[in-house]
Short mmCIF file of C-alpha atoms and ligand atoms in Angstrom, two decimals:
data_model
loop_
_atom_site.label_atom_id
_atom_site.label_comp_id
_atom_site.label_asym_id
_atom_site.label_seq_id
_atom_site.Cartn_x
_atom_site.Cartn_y
_atom_site.Cartn_z
CA MET A 108 -36.74 -18.53 -21.95
CA ALA A 109 -38.85 -19.91 -19.17
CA GLN A 110 -41.27 -17.50 -17.47
CA ARG A 111 -39.82 -15.99 -14.26
CA PHE A 112 -42.23 -15.35 -11.59
CA VAL A 113 -41.22 -12.82 -8.84
CA ARG A 114 -42.29 -11.00 -5.81
CA VAL A 115 -41.51 -7.19 -5.58
CA GLN A 116 -41.88 -4.23 -3.38
CA SER A 117 -42.85 -1.09 -5.18
CA GLN A 118 -41.53 2.27 -4.05
CA SER A 119 -44.65 2.96 -2.10
CA GLY A 120 -44.11 -0.23 0.00
CA GLN A 121 -46.60 -2.44 -1.66
CA LEU A 122 -45.97 -6.11 -2.27
CA HIS A 123 -46.81 -7.73 -5.58
CA TYR A 124 -46.34 -11.03 -7.27
CA GLY A 125 -45.40 -10.49 -10.86
CA LEU A 126 -44.00 -11.70 -14.19
CA LEU A 127 -40.49 -10.50 -14.98
CA GLN A 128 -40.04 -9.32 -18.60
CA PRO A 129 -36.82 -9.49 -20.59
CA ASP A 130 -36.30 -5.82 -19.96
CA TYR A 131 -36.42 -6.32 -16.27
CA SER A 132 -40.11 -4.57 -15.87
CA VAL A 133 -42.61 -6.55 -14.01
CA GLN A 134 -46.05 -7.36 -14.96
CA VAL A 135 -48.04 -7.22 -11.85
CA LEU A 136 -50.47 -10.14 -10.86
CA ASP A 137 -53.53 -9.86 -8.71
CA ALA A 138 -52.60 -12.71 -6.47
CA PRO A 139 -49.71 -15.21 -6.04
CA PRO A 140 -49.56 -17.27 -9.31
CA TRP A 141 -50.15 -20.54 -7.50
CA LEU A 142 -53.50 -19.18 -6.24
CA GLN A 143 -54.47 -18.46 -9.84
CA GLY A 144 -53.19 -14.83 -9.96
CA GLN A 145 -54.04 -13.19 -13.31
CA VAL A 146 -51.87 -10.46 -15.01
CA THR A 147 -53.31 -6.85 -14.31
CA ASP A 148 -52.62 -3.69 -16.47
CA VAL A 149 -49.99 -2.55 -13.87
CA GLU A 150 -46.35 -2.63 -15.00
CA LEU A 151 -43.54 -1.65 -12.87
CA VAL A 152 -40.39 -0.38 -14.63
CA ALA A 153 -36.94 -1.96 -13.68
CA ASP A 154 -36.04 0.86 -11.24
CA ALA A 155 -39.55 1.04 -9.83
CA TYR A 156 -39.36 -2.07 -7.43
CA GLN A 157 -37.03 -3.98 -5.33
CA LEU A 158 -36.85 -7.80 -5.77
CA MET A 159 -37.99 -9.74 -2.73
CA ALA A 160 -37.83 -13.40 -1.94
CA PRO A 161 -40.04 -14.95 -4.72
CA CYS A 162 -42.62 -16.44 -2.16
CA ALA A 163 -43.36 -15.78 1.51
CA PRO A 164 -43.53 -19.31 3.07
CA SER A 165 -45.35 -20.21 6.30
CA LYS A 166 -42.42 -22.60 6.93
CA VAL A 167 -39.35 -23.95 5.17
CA ILE A 168 -38.59 -27.41 5.58
CA ALA A 169 -35.14 -28.67 4.82
CA VAL A 170 -33.48 -32.00 4.17
CA GLY A 171 -30.19 -32.94 5.43
CA LYS A 172 -27.62 -35.23 3.69
CA ASN A 173 -29.55 -35.82 0.52
CA TYR A 174 -26.64 -36.17 -1.66
CA ALA A 175 -24.22 -39.20 -0.94
CA ALA A 176 -20.98 -37.14 -1.61
CA HIS A 177 -22.10 -34.57 0.85
CA ALA A 178 -23.19 -37.17 3.62
CA ALA A 179 -19.63 -38.66 3.25
CA GLU A 180 -17.88 -35.21 3.65
CA MET A 181 -20.07 -34.66 6.96
CA GLY A 182 -18.81 -38.02 8.19
CA GLY A 183 -22.32 -39.55 8.52
CA GLU A 184 -23.95 -42.69 7.23
CA LEU A 185 -26.53 -42.47 4.34
CA PRO A 186 -29.91 -41.63 5.88
CA GLU A 187 -32.55 -44.53 5.37
CA GLU A 188 -35.37 -41.88 5.46
CA PRO A 189 -35.25 -38.17 4.73
CA LEU A 190 -33.56 -36.22 7.69
CA LEU A 191 -35.76 -33.12 8.05
CA PHE A 192 -35.29 -29.79 10.01
CA MET A 193 -36.93 -26.46 9.53
CA LYS A 194 -35.72 -22.92 9.16
CA PRO A 195 -38.05 -20.09 10.40
CA SER A 196 -39.79 -18.00 7.91
CA THR A 197 -37.92 -15.01 9.33
CA ALA A 198 -34.65 -16.40 8.11
CA VAL A 199 -35.76 -15.97 4.44
CA THR A 200 -34.23 -13.22 2.52
CA SER A 201 -33.91 -12.12 -1.07
CA HIS A 202 -31.38 -12.23 -4.10
CA LEU A 203 -28.78 -9.52 -3.36
CA ALA A 204 -29.81 -8.78 0.30
CA PRO A 205 -27.04 -9.29 2.98
CA VAL A 206 -26.54 -12.48 4.71
CA PHE A 207 -25.63 -11.43 8.45
CA TYR A 208 -22.71 -13.22 10.16
CA PRO A 209 -23.95 -13.54 13.70
CA PRO A 210 -21.48 -13.01 16.56
CA GLN A 211 -22.43 -16.51 18.26
CA SER A 212 -20.72 -18.38 15.49
CA GLN A 213 -17.07 -18.73 14.34
CA GLN A 214 -17.82 -20.74 11.23
CA VAL A 215 -20.72 -19.81 8.74
CA ASP A 216 -21.05 -22.13 5.82
CA TYR A 217 -22.81 -21.75 2.45
CA GLU A 218 -25.06 -24.77 1.21
CA GLY A 219 -26.29 -24.16 -2.41
CA GLU A 220 -29.49 -26.09 -2.92
CA LEU A 221 -32.65 -26.49 -5.17
CA ALA A 222 -35.83 -25.15 -3.45
CA LEU A 223 -39.26 -26.52 -4.29
CA VAL A 224 -42.27 -24.21 -3.95
CA ILE A 225 -45.50 -25.78 -3.13
CA GLY A 226 -48.58 -24.57 -5.02
CA ASP A 227 -51.47 -26.40 -3.33
CA ARG A 228 -52.46 -27.49 0.16
CA CYS A 229 -50.76 -31.00 0.58
CA VAL A 230 -51.93 -33.56 3.09
CA ASP A 231 -51.09 -37.32 3.01
CA CYS A 232 -50.02 -37.12 -0.63
CA SER A 233 -48.78 -40.05 -2.67
CA GLU A 234 -45.78 -39.41 -4.77
CA ALA A 235 -47.81 -38.95 -7.85
CA GLU A 236 -50.00 -36.42 -6.07
CA ALA A 237 -46.91 -34.63 -4.54
CA SER A 238 -45.41 -33.95 -7.88
CA GLU A 239 -48.64 -31.99 -8.91
CA LYS A 240 -48.31 -30.06 -5.54
CA ILE A 241 -44.77 -28.76 -6.79
CA TRP A 242 -45.57 -25.44 -8.51
CA GLY A 243 -42.13 -24.44 -9.31
CA TYR A 244 -38.42 -24.30 -8.48
CA THR A 245 -36.13 -21.64 -7.21
CA ILE A 246 -32.51 -21.39 -5.70
CA ALA A 247 -31.75 -21.36 -2.03
CA ASN A 248 -28.62 -21.09 0.18
CA ASP A 249 -29.14 -23.02 3.46
CA ILE A 250 -26.81 -20.83 5.44
CA THR A 251 -25.39 -22.86 8.47
CA ALA A 252 -23.54 -21.94 11.62
CA ARG A 253 -21.48 -25.27 11.46
CA ASP A 254 -19.82 -24.73 14.95
CA LEU A 255 -23.31 -24.44 16.51
CA GLN A 256 -24.81 -27.32 14.44
CA ARG A 257 -21.90 -29.44 15.71
CA ARG A 258 -22.50 -28.24 19.34
CA ASP A 259 -26.38 -28.86 19.37
CA SER A 260 -28.26 -31.90 18.73
CA GLN A 261 -31.14 -29.89 17.51
CA TRP A 262 -30.16 -27.38 14.43
CA VAL A 263 -32.81 -24.69 15.13
CA ARG A 264 -29.96 -22.27 16.28
CA ALA A 265 -27.43 -23.26 13.60
CA LYS A 266 -29.87 -22.94 10.74
CA GLY A 267 -32.39 -20.23 12.09
CA PHE A 268 -30.78 -16.94 12.29
CA ASP A 269 -32.31 -14.10 10.41
CA SER A 270 -31.17 -13.95 6.82
CA PHE A 271 -29.97 -17.55 6.95
CA CYS A 272 -32.41 -18.62 4.12
CA PRO A 273 -31.61 -16.78 0.78
CA LEU A 274 -34.31 -17.63 -1.78
CA GLY A 275 -34.74 -16.51 -5.36
CA PRO A 276 -34.10 -14.68 -7.60
CA TRP A 277 -37.37 -16.03 -9.11
CA ILE A 278 -39.42 -19.13 -9.62
CA VAL A 279 -39.54 -21.19 -12.77
CA ARG A 280 -42.04 -23.93 -13.43
CA GLU A 281 -39.97 -26.35 -15.31
CA LEU A 282 -36.70 -27.86 -14.46
CA SER A 283 -34.52 -30.52 -16.01
CA PRO A 284 -34.20 -33.60 -13.69
CA GLU A 285 -30.35 -33.31 -14.39
CA ALA A 286 -29.84 -29.68 -13.92
CA GLN A 287 -26.37 -28.70 -12.72
CA ILE A 288 -25.94 -26.87 -9.44
CA GLN A 289 -22.99 -24.72 -8.56
CA THR A 290 -21.81 -22.41 -5.84
CA VAL A 291 -19.15 -19.79 -6.59
CA LEU A 292 -17.26 -17.59 -4.23
CA ASN A 293 -16.35 -14.04 -5.07
CA ASP A 294 -14.50 -13.81 -8.37
CA ARG A 295 -12.98 -17.31 -8.38
CA GLU A 296 -13.52 -19.07 -11.67
CA ALA A 297 -13.60 -22.76 -10.09
CA PRO A 298 -16.91 -23.41 -8.14
CA VAL A 299 -16.74 -24.66 -4.52
CA GLN A 300 -19.84 -26.76 -5.19
CA MET A 301 -20.77 -28.59 -8.31
CA GLY A 302 -23.34 -31.19 -8.64
CA SER A 303 -26.32 -32.57 -10.37
CA ILE A 304 -29.66 -32.61 -8.81
CA ALA A 305 -30.12 -36.11 -10.45
CA ASP A 306 -27.87 -37.29 -7.58
CA MET A 307 -30.37 -36.52 -4.77
CA ILE A 308 -30.94 -39.65 -2.62
CA PHE A 309 -34.58 -38.66 -2.15
CA LYS A 310 -36.24 -36.97 -5.19
CA PRO A 311 -38.53 -33.99 -4.89
CA ALA A 312 -41.89 -35.90 -5.06
CA VAL A 313 -40.54 -38.50 -2.49
CA LEU A 314 -39.62 -35.41 -0.19
CA VAL A 315 -42.97 -33.76 -0.64
CA ALA A 316 -45.07 -37.03 -0.12
CA TYR A 317 -42.93 -37.94 2.90
CA ILE A 318 -43.35 -34.51 4.57
CA SER A 319 -47.10 -34.25 3.84
CA GLN A 320 -47.50 -37.41 6.09
CA ILE A 321 -46.19 -35.43 8.95
CA MET A 322 -47.45 -31.77 8.40
CA THR A 323 -49.77 -29.95 6.04
CA LEU A 324 -47.86 -27.99 3.32
CA LEU A 325 -49.48 -24.76 2.30
CA PRO A 326 -49.28 -22.84 -0.88
CA GLY A 327 -46.09 -20.87 -0.96
CA ASP A 328 -44.24 -23.27 1.52
CA VAL A 329 -40.66 -24.14 0.52
CA ILE A 330 -38.66 -27.16 0.73
CA LEU A 331 -34.88 -27.13 0.46
CA THR A 332 -33.70 -30.32 -1.16
CA GLY A 333 -30.13 -30.75 0.42
CA THR A 334 -26.71 -29.68 -0.74
CA PRO A 335 -24.06 -31.43 -2.94
CA GLU A 336 -20.55 -31.89 -1.57
CA GLY A 337 -18.23 -28.95 -1.08
CA VAL A 338 -19.68 -26.96 1.69
CA GLY A 339 -17.28 -24.62 3.28
CA PRO A 340 -16.90 -21.43 5.28
CA LEU A 341 -17.82 -17.70 4.48
CA GLN A 342 -15.92 -14.61 5.60
CA ILE A 343 -17.53 -11.12 6.09
CA GLY A 344 -17.29 -9.42 2.79
CA ASP A 345 -17.77 -12.64 0.74
CA ARG A 346 -19.93 -12.82 -2.27
CA VAL A 347 -21.66 -16.14 -2.69
CA ARG A 348 -23.63 -17.38 -5.73
CA VAL A 349 -25.58 -20.48 -6.09
CA LYS A 350 -26.43 -21.26 -9.77
CA ILE A 351 -28.87 -23.70 -11.06
CA GLU A 352 -29.02 -24.46 -14.76
CA GLY A 353 -32.46 -23.60 -16.08
CA ILE A 354 -33.23 -20.89 -13.21
CA GLY A 355 -30.17 -18.48 -12.75
CA ALA A 356 -28.07 -17.36 -9.91
CA LEU A 357 -28.80 -16.31 -6.29
CA GLU A 358 -26.29 -13.76 -4.94
CA ASN A 359 -25.67 -12.63 -1.51
CA THR A 360 -22.85 -10.98 0.45
CA ILE A 361 -21.90 -11.58 4.00
CA LYS A 362 -22.12 -8.58 6.35
CA PRO A 363 -21.46 -8.26 9.93
CA ARG A 364 -24.37 -8.39 12.26
CA ILE A 365 -24.43 -4.75 13.95
MG1 LIG B 187 -28.73 -27.94 3.74
#
């Protein structure tokens, strides 16, 4: 099994990066792994920590309409260059954490996506350099208030609510370029989204190079690579799982915002 890199909070409230073991204990690292964190002799047993989002990005850059079938279902043309937007770092939440349904919206959608984790400062990179800057891969759900997205020409509000960026559960370093991505709702057997990351219009290294021509990417920053077709609404009480072959499954439950 591929190594799984996690970020956890111990019972005393300390945050640690670590390596998840098959028995769900965590071997603590002395720094983020992309900053050459080394294994320490501290080990947290399975019930002695809480899983957090696997990195703490300074920013989350997301790409719209990066799968042709999804661009079609949104009624738009295929973009000629990557269509970028941002989610605030405060939108990031973890595997199994609640996603809060905001009272301002009547339609909150799931969007299962592959997330890239940047390992090294990245400015004006070529595609070849950019692929070296991608440290690993995790799963994201680009939660979107669709009605607000339609109403606004800028998507900050629709995409930026607290808890609208579940990330995790962990980071892996290698991924098949043809990995399957699926989104599953509740206990339904048939996925609501099913695609292959091979169908991205702009591939990971192209996206990282493109973004690095605009803004400096820092270690731990995250890029959401777009969602395949089949986006749809969530209701309070729903359980949504995004699965990517070779990584795992990111699960969240929709709760009312109090
Ligand atoms: Mg998206």
